[in-house]
Each structure stands twice: as C-alpha cells, then as structure tokens.
mmCIF file of C-alpha atoms and ligand atoms in Angstrom:
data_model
loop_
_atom_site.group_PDB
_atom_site.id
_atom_site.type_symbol
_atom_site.label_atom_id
_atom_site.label_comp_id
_atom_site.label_asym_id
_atom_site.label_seq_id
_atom_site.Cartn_x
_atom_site.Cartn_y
_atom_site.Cartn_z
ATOM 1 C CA UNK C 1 0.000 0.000 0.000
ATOM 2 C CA UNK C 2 1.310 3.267 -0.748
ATOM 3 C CA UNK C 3 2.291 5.569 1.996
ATOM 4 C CA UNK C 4 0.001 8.489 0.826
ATOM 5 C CA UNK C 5 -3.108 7.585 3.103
ATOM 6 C CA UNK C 6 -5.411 10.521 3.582
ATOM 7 C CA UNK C 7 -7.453 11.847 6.889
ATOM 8 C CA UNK C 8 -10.740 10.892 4.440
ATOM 9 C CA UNK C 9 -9.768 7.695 4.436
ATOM 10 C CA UNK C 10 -9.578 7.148 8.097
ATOM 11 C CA UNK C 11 -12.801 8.748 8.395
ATOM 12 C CA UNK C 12 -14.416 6.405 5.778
ATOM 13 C CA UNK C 13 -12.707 3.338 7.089
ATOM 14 C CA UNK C 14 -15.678 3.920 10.370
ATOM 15 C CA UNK C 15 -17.888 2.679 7.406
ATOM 16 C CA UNK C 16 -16.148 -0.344 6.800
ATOM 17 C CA UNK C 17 -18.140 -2.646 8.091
ATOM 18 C CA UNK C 18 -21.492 -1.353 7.400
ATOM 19 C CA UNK C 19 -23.110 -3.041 4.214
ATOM 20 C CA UNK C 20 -24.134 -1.490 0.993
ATOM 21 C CA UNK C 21 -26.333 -3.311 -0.109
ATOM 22 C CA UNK C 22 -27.960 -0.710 -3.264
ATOM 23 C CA UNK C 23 -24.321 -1.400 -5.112
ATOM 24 C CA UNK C 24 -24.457 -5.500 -4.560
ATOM 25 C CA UNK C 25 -25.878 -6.181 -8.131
ATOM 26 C CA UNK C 26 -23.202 -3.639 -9.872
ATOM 27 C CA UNK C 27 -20.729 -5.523 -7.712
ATOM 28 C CA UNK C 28 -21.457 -9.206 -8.616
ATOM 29 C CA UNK C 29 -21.929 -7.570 -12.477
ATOM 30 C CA UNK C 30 -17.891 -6.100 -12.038
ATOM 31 C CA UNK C 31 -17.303 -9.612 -10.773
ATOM 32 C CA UNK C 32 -18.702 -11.920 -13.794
ATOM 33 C CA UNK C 33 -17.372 -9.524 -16.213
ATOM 34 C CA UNK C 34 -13.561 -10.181 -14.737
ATOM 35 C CA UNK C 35 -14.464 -14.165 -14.317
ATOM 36 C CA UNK C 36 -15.282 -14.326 -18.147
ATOM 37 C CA UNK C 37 -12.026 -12.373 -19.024
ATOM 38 C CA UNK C 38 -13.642 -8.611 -20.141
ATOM 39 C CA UNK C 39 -12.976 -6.653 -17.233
ATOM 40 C CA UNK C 40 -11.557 -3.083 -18.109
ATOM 41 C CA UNK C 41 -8.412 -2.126 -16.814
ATOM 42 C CA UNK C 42 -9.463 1.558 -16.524
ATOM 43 C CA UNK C 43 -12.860 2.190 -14.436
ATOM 44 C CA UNK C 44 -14.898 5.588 -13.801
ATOM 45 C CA UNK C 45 -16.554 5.438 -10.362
ATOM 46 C CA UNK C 46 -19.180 8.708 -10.351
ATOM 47 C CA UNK C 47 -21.487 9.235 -7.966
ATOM 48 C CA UNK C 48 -22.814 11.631 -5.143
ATOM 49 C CA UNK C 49 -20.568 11.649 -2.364
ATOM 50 C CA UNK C 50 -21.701 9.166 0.363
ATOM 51 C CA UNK C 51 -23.039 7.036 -2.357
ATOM 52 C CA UNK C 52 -20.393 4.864 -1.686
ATOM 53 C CA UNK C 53 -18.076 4.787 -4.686
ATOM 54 C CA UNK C 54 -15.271 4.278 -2.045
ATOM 55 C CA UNK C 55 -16.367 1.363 -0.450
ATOM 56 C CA UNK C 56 -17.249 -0.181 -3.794
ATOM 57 C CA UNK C 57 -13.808 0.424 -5.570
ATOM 58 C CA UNK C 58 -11.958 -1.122 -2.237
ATOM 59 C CA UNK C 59 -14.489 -4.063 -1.962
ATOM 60 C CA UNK C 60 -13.060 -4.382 -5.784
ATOM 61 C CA UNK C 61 -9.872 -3.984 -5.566
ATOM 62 C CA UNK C 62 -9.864 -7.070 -2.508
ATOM 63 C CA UNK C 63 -11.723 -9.141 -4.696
ATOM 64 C CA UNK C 64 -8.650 -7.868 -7.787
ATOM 65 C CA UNK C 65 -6.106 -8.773 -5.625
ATOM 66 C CA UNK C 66 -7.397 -12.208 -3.811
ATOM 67 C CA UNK C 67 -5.165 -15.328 -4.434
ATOM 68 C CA UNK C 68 -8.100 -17.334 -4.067
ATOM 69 C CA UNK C 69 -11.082 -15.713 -5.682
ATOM 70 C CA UNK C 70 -14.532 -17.361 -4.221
ATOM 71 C CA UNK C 71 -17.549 -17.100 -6.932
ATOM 72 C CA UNK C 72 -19.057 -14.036 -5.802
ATOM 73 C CA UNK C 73 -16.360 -12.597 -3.587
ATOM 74 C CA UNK C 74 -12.633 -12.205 -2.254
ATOM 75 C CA UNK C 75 -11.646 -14.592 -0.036
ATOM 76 C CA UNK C 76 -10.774 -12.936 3.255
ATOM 77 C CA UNK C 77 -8.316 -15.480 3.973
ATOM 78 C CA UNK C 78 -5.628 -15.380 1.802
ATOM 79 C CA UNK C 79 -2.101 -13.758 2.647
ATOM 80 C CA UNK C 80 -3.588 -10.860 0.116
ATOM 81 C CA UNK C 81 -6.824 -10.726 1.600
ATOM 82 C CA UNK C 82 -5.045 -10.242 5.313
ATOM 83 C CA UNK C 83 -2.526 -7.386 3.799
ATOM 84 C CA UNK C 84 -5.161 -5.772 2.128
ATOM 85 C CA UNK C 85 -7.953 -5.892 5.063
ATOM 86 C CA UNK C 86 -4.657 -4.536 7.091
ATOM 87 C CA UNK C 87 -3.975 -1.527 4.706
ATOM 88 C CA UNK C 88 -0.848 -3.329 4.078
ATOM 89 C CA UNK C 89 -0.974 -4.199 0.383
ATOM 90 C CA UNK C 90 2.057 -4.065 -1.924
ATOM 91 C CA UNK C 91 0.372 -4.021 -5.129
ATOM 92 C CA UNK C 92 -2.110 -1.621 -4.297
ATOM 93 C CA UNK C 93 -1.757 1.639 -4.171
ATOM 94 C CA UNK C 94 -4.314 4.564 -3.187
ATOM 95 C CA UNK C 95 -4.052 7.905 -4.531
ATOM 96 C CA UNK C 96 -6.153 11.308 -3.026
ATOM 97 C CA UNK C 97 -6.377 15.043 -3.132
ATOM 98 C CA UNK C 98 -5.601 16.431 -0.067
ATOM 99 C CA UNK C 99 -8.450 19.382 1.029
ATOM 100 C CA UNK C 100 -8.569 21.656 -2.185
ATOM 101 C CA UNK C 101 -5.807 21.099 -3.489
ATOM 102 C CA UNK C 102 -4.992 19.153 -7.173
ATOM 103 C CA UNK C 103 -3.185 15.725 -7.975
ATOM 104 C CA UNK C 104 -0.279 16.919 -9.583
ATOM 105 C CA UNK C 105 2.332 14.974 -12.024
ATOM 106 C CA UNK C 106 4.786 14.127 -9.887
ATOM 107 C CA UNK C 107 2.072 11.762 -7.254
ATOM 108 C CA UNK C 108 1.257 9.693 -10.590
ATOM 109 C CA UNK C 109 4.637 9.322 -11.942
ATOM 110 C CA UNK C 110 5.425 7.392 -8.336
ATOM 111 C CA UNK C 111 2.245 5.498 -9.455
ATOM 112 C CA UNK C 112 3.057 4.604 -12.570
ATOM 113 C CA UNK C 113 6.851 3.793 -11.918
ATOM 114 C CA UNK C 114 5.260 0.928 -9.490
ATOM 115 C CA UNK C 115 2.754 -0.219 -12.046
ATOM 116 C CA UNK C 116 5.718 -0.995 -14.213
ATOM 117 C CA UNK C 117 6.982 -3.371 -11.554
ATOM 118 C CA UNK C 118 5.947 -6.997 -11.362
ATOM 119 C CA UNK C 119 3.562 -7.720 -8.916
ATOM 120 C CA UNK C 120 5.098 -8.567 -5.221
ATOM 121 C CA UNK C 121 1.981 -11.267 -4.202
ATOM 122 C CA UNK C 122 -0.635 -12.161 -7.467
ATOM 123 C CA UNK C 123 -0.887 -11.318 -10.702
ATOM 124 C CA UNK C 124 -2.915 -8.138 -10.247
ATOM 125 C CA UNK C 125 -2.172 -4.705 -9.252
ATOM 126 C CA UNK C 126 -4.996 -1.742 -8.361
ATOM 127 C CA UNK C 127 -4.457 2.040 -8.013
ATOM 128 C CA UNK C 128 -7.262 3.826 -6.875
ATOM 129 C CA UNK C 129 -7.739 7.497 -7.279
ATOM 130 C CA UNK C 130 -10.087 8.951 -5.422
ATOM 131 C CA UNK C 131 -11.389 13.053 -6.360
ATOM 132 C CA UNK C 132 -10.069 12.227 -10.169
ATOM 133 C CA UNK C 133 -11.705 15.739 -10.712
ATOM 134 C CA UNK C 134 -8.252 17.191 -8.783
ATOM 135 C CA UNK C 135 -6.223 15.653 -11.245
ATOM 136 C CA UNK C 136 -4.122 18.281 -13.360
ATOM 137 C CA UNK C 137 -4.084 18.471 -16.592
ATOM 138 C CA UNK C 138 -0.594 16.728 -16.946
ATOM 139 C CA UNK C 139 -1.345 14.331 -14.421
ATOM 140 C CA UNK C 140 -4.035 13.000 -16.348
ATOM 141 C CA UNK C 141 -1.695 12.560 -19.041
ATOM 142 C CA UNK C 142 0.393 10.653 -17.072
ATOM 143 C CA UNK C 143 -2.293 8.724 -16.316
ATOM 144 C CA UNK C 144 -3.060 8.360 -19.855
ATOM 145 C CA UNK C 145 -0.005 6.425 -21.065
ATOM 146 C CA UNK C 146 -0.377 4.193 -18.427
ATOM 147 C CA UNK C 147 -3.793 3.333 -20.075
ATOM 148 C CA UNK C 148 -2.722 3.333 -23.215
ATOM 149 C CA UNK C 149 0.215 0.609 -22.541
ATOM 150 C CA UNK C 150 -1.363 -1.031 -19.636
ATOM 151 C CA UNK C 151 1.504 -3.257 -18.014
ATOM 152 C CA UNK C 152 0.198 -7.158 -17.782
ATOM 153 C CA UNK C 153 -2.621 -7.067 -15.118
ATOM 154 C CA UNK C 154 -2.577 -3.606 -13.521
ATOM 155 C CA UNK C 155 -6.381 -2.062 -12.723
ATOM 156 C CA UNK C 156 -7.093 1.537 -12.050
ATOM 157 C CA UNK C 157 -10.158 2.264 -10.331
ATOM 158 C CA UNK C 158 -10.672 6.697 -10.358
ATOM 159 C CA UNK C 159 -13.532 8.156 -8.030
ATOM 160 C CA UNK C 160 -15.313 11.431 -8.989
ATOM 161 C CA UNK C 161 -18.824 12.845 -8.295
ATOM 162 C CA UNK C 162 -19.345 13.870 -12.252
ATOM 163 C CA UNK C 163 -17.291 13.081 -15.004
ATOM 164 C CA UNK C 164 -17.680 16.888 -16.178
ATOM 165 C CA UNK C 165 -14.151 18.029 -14.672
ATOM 166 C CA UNK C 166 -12.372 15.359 -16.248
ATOM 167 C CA UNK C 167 -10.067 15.276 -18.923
ATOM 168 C CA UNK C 168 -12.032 13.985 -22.372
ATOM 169 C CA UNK C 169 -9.280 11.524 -23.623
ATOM 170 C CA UNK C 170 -9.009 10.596 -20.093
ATOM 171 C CA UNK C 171 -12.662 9.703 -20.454
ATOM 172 C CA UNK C 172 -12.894 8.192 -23.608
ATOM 173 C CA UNK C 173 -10.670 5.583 -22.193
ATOM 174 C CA UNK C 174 -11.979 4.159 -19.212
ATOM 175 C CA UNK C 175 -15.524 3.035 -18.631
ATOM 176 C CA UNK C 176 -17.274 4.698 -16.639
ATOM 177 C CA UNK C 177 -20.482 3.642 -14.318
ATOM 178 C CA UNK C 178 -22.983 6.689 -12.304
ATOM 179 C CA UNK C 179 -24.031 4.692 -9.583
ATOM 180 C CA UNK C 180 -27.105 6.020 -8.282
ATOM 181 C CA UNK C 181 -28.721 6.512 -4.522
ATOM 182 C CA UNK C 182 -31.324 3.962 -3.260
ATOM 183 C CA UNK C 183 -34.993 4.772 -3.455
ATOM 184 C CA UNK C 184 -36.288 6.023 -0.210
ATOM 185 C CA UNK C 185 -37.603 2.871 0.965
ATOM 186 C CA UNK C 186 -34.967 1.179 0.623
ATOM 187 C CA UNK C 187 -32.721 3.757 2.549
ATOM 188 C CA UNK C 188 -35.026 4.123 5.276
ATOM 189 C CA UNK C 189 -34.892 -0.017 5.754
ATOM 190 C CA UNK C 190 -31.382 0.336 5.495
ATOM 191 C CA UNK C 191 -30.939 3.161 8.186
ATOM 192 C CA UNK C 192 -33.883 1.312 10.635
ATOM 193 C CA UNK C 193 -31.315 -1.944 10.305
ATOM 194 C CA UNK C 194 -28.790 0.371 11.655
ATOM 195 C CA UNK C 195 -30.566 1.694 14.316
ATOM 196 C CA UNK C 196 -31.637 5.055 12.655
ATOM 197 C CA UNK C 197 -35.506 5.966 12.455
ATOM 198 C CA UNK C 198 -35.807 8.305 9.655
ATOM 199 C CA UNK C 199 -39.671 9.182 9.024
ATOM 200 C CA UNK C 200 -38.938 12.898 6.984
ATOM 201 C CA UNK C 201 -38.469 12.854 3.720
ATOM 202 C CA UNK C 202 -37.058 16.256 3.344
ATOM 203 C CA UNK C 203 -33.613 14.594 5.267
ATOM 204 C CA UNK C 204 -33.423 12.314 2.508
ATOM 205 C CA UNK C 205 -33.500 14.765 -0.117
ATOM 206 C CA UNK C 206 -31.848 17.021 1.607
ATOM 207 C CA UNK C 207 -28.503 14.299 1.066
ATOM 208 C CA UNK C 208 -29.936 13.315 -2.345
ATOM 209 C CA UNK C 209 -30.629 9.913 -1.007
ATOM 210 C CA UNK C 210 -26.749 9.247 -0.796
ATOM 211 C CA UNK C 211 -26.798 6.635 2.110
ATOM 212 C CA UNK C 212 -23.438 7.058 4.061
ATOM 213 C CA UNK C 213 -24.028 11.047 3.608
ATOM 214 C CA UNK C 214 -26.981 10.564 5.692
ATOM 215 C CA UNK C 215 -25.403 7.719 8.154
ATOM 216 C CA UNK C 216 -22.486 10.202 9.079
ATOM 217 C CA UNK C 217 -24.886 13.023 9.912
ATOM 218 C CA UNK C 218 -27.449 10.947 12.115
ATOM 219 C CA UNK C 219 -24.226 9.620 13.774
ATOM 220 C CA UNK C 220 -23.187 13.392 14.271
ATOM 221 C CA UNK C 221 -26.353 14.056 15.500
ATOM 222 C CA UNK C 222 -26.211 11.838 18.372
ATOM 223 C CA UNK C 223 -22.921 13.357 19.532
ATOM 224 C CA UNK C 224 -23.047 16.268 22.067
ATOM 225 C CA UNK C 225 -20.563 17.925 19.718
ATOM 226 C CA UNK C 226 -23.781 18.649 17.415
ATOM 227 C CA UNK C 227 -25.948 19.659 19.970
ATOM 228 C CA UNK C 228 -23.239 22.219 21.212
ATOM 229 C CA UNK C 229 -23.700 23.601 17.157
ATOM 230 C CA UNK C 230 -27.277 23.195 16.988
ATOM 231 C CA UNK C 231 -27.589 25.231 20.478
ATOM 232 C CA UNK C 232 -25.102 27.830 19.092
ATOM 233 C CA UNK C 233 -27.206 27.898 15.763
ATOM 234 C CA UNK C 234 -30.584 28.853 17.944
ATOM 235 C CA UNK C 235 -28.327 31.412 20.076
ATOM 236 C CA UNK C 236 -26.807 32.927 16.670
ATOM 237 C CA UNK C 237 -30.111 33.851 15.184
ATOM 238 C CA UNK C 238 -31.957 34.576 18.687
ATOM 239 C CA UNK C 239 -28.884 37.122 18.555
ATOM 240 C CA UNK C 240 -28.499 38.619 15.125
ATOM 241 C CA UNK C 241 -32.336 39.307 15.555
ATOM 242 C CA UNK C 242 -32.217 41.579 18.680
ATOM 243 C CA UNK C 243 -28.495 42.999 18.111
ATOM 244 C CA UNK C 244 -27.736 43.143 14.136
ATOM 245 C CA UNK C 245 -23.792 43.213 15.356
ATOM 246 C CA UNK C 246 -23.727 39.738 16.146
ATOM 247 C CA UNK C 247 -24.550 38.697 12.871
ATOM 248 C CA UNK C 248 -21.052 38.976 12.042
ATOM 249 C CA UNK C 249 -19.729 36.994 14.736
ATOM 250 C CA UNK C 250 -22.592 34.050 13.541
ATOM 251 C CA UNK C 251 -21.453 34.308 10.236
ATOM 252 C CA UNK C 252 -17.545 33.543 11.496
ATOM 253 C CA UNK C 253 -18.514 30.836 13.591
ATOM 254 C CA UNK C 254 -20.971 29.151 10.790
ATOM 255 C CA UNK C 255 -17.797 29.782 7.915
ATOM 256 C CA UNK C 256 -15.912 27.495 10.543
ATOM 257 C CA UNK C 257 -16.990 24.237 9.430
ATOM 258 C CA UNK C 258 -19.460 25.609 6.453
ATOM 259 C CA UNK C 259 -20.766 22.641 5.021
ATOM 260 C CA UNK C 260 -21.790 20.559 8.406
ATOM 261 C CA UNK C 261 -23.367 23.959 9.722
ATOM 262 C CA UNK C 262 -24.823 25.383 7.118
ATOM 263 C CA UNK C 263 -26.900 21.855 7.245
ATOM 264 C CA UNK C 264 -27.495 22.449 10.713
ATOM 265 C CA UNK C 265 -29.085 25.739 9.885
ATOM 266 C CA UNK C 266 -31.196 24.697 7.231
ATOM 267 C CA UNK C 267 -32.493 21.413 9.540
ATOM 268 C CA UNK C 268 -33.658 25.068 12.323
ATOM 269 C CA UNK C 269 -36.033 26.182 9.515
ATOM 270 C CA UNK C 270 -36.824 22.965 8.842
ATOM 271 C CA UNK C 271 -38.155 22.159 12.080
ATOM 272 C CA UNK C 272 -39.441 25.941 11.974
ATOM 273 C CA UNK C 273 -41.612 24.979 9.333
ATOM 274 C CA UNK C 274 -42.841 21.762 10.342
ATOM 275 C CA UNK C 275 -44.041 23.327 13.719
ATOM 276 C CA UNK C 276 -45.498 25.785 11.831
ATOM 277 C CA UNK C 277 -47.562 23.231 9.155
ATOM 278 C CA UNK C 278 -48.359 21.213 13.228
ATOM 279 C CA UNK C 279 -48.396 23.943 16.002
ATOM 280 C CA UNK C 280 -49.193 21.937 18.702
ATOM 281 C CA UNK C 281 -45.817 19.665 18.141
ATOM 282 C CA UNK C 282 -42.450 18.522 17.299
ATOM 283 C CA UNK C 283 -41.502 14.911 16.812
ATOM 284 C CA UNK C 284 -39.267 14.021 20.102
ATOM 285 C CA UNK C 285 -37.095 13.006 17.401
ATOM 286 C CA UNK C 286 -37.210 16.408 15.438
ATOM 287 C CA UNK C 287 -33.601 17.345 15.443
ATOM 288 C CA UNK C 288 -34.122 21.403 17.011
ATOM 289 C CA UNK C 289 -36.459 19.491 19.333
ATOM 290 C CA UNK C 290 -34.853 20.702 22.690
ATOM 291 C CA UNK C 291 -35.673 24.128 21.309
ATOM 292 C CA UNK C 292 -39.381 23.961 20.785
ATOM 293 C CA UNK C 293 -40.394 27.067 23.135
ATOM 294 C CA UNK C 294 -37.926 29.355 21.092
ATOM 295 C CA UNK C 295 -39.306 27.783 17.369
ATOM 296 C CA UNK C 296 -42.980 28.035 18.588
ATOM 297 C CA UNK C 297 -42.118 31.995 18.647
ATOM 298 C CA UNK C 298 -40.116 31.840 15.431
ATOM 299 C CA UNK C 299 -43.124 30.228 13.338
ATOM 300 C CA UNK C 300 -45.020 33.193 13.928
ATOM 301 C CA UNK C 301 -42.952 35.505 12.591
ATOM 302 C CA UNK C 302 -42.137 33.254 9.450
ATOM 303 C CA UNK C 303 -44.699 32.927 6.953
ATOM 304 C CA UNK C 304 -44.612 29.501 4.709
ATOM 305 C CA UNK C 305 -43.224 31.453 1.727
ATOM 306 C CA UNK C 306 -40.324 33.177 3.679
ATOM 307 C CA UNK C 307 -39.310 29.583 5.083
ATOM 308 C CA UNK C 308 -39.329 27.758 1.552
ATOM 309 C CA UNK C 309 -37.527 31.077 0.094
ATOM 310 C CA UNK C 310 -35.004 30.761 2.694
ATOM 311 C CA UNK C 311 -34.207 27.227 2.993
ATOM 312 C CA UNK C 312 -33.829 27.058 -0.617
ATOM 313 C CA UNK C 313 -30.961 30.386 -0.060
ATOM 314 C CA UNK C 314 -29.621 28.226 2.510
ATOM 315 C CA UNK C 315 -28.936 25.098 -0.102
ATOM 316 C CA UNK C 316 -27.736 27.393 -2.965
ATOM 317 C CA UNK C 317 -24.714 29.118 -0.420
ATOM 318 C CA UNK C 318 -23.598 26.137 0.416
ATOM 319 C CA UNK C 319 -23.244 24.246 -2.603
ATOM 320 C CA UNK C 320 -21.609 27.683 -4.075
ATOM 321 C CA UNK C 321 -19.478 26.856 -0.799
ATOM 322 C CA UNK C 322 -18.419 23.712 -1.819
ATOM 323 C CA UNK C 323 -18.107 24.836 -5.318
ATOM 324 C CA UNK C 324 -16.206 27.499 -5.037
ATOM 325 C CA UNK C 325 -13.723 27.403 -2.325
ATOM 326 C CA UNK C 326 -11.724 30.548 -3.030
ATOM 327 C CA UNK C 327 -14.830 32.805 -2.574
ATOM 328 C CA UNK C 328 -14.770 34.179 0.492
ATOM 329 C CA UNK C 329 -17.358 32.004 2.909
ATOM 330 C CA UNK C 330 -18.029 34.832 5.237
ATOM 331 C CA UNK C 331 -18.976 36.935 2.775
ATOM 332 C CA UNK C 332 -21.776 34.425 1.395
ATOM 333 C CA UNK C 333 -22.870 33.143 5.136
ATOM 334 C CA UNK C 334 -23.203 37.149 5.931
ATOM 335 C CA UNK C 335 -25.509 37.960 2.992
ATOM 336 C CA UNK C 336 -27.495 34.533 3.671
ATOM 337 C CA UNK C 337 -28.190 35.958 7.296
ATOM 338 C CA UNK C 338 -29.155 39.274 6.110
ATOM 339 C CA UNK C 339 -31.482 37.513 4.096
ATOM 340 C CA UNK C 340 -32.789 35.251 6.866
ATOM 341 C CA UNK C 341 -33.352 38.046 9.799
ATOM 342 C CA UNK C 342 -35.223 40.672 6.963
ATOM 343 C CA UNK C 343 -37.875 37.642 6.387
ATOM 344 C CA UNK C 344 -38.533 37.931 10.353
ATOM 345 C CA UNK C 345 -38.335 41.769 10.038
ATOM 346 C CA UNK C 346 -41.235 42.073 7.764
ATOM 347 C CA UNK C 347 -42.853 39.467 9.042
ATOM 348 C CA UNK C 348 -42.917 40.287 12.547
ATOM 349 C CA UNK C 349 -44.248 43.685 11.365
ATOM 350 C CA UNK C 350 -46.875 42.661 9.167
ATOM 351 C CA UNK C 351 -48.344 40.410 12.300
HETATM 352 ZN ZN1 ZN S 401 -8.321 -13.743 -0.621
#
C-alpha cells in the first residue's frame, strides 16, 4: 500500500463494516465480467458523495487482488486478503487530493513507476484514485499512457462525483459507471437496520438519497458535539435578531466548518416549518427538538413562503461553498443571514 493515506480515508474506514447493499448487483456484475475475461483495466466510479463509490472500488480492488477468488467474492483469507484488510498491500496503491488542493504529475509518476513493476503477491495490481476531478491536466496525461500501454494485469479504479471536470481523452478511455442513490424505501430499511428511524423525507432529499451522507450526519447528531452547534445555531439567530452586530460573529462561527453547519441551519427552519404546518408539536425526534419554546415563537414571525424562500438560499450558499472554495465564505454566510433576519423583520411587522 502506498504511503500516501489521507485523513478521508480514516474517516471512511468507520464505514467499513457497514453493508451497501444498493451497489451488490453492480458488484457481482464487475465480478462476472472479470471471471469471463472482459474486465476493463481503466474504471470511472461517479457518484454523489456518500453514495459509496469508495467502499465499492476497495471491496473491488480485494476481490482484484485475492489469491483465491470465491464465486461471488474475495476470499478474506488469503495472505492478500489479510494485507489488504490490514492496509498493508504491496500491489495496491491509493491515490487522493488532499483538502482543495490538485493531484499533480509528480504523485502519478510514483504510481506509474510501481505499475511498471511486477507484482510482489498475485498477478494483479490496483491504483485507486479517489477526487479524479483534482487531477491536473498533466497528471491525467500521465495517467493516460499508463492506459494506453497497460503493463500485464494492472487495474485503475478513479472516483469522482461527475465526469464533467475530467479530462475527455481521459474519459474516452476508461468506462465509466454513475451509480445512483437507493430509493427512499430502501434507505429508510437500510438506516432502521442500523438503528436510525428516519420518518422525513425532506432529510433524505436534503442528502440526495446518498446513504453514508446521511449515516455520518445521524451519527453526528447523536454526539453532544452537534448539539453544542445546533444550540449555538438557535443562540446565533436569537442574537443577530435583537443585536444586528452579532450577525457577524454568527457568520464567522458558521464559515468554521461551512458545510456541516450550514446543514445544521437549514435542519432550524426545517423544524421551523414543520411546527409551523403542526403547532401543537415537534416529533421528540425532530432534530431542534430541545428548542421547541424558542421555534414556537419563530413560526409566527415566518410565513410559509419566507421559510421555503429561505431554505432554498440556505442550499444554494452552500453548494456555491463547496463549489467554489476561493470565494470568500463569510462573505456568502453574511448575505445569507441578512437575508434570513429581513424575512422575520417584515414578518414580525406585518403580524
Ligand atoms: Zn483472498
């Protein structure tokens, strides 16, 4: 295994052991088409992230590199199997952007020089890429000779969430799969397996139905370190409203981990407006629950249009977030908050 191992990967690796079962058929597809001798040696992973593109090239790449091949899996027992379940695997190697930044030239040349090399266990060898979108433009083309001349039984397995960023003759030669999310049923029976009851919709959507998306943020939401955010979030607009200086100070703290609070903000008008459609209650298991006095005032003061208005604002910052990291994130969390205290103003005027 190569020494490049990313902090994503030890985060993912908590998922390890939780089944996927929505990419089983694609997987037991991948593994006919290598047991009748047409499996491609460059593969196109795309998918929403949490979809679980990850766990499906590494499930691959076992089954790649197993000495002993069972019909419709790896092994688990072999010397490869062991190395590889230990992140310990000479012939594989795992490439990944580190946090906005690009895969340069120099990261695939070390890949490529060891895909010349013969094989230290099997006959196989896997890269895996993972963010092929940071690739640079001579990077890919590094990548593209090794395609082009691929060296006895070497597989390369790249990860992206379109194919739109990547290079067109990079395309053109691998083959590429979209896996797609689960239907909601299917999620929810997944999550209820896992101890999750998930009854609203609007979560699911809200994650595009990408099922280890959702796991991590119901497993954030049961650690106090999310209810410390979601009680800051209900402080930070309590505050903004009554003393338009704080606003600023919200805006900092939100920018701080953008993408995780930005959800938690939209989830507070979420619950907003679903005590507001029901104002007698919240679900115990409504996630701004603990704050039901405060969001019984707050309903009031929003009117149905304002809260759809707002939560869509809300998803259209943060994907420009994500999007565009260079843009200045306090800037866009600032004019999102202006937005979201002048819908109380005029509100709370009108009533
Ligand atoms: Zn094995």
């Amino acid at each position: 295994m190569a020494n490049i191992k990313a902090t994503s990967e030890v985060i993912e690796s908590s998922f390890e052991q939780v089944s996927t079962p929505w990419l089983t058929p694609f997987y037991q597809q991948l593994q006919q088409t290598y047991q009748q001798g047409r499996f491609a040696h460059g593969l196109l992973f795309t998918g929403s992230a949490g979809i679980g593109k990850y766990k499906l090239a590494q499930q691959l790449a076992q089954y790649l590199l197993c000495t002993n091949k069972q019909h419709d899996d790896a092994c688990f027992e072999c010397h490869s199997c062991k190395l590889f379940s230990a992140h310990n695997h000479l012939d594989y190697h795992f490439l990944v952007a580190e946090k906005n930044k690009s895969i340069g030239i120099d990261q695939v040349r070390l890949l490529t020089e060891k895909l010349n090399e013969r094989p230290q266990l099997g006959n196989n060898k896997v890269v895996l890429i993972k963010g092929a979108e940071q690739l640079t433009e001579a990077a890919a083309n590094a990548l593209l000779k090794t395609l082009e001349e691929p060296q006895g039984d070497s597989y390369l397995i790249l990860l992206a969430r379109t194919h739109h960023q990547l290079m067109p003759t990079l395309l053109s030669r691998l083959q590429q799969t979209h896996l797609h999310s689960p239907d909601d049923q299917t999620l929810i029976n997944w999550l209820y397996k896992l101890g999750y009851q998930v009854s609203d919709l609007g979560v699911l959507r809200w994650f595009q139905n990408s099922p280890l998306a959702l796991l991590n943020h119901l497993k954030a939401l049961q650690q106090d370190a999310s209810l410390d955010t979601r009680r800051q979030c209900v402080e930070g607009v309590f505050n903004m409203l009554y003393q338009p200086q704080q606003l600023f100070s919200f805006s900092r703290l939100l920018a701080n981990d953008a993408e995780q609070n930005l959800l938690l903000l939209f989830h507070l008008l979420h619950d907003t407006h679903k005590l507001k459609l029901n104002t007698e209650q919240l679900n115990q298991d409504a996630i701004y629950y603990f704050a039901l006095p405060q969001l019984q005032l707050w309903q009031a003061q929003l009117s149905f249009k304002s809260l759809r208005m707002l939560s869509q604002e809300i998803l259209k910052t943060r994907s420009l977030l994500t999007e565009h990291n260079a843009l200045k994130k306090e800037l866009l969390i600032s004019a999102l908050l202006i937005k979201i205290k002048n819908e109380f103003k005029e509100t709370h005027y009108v009533s």
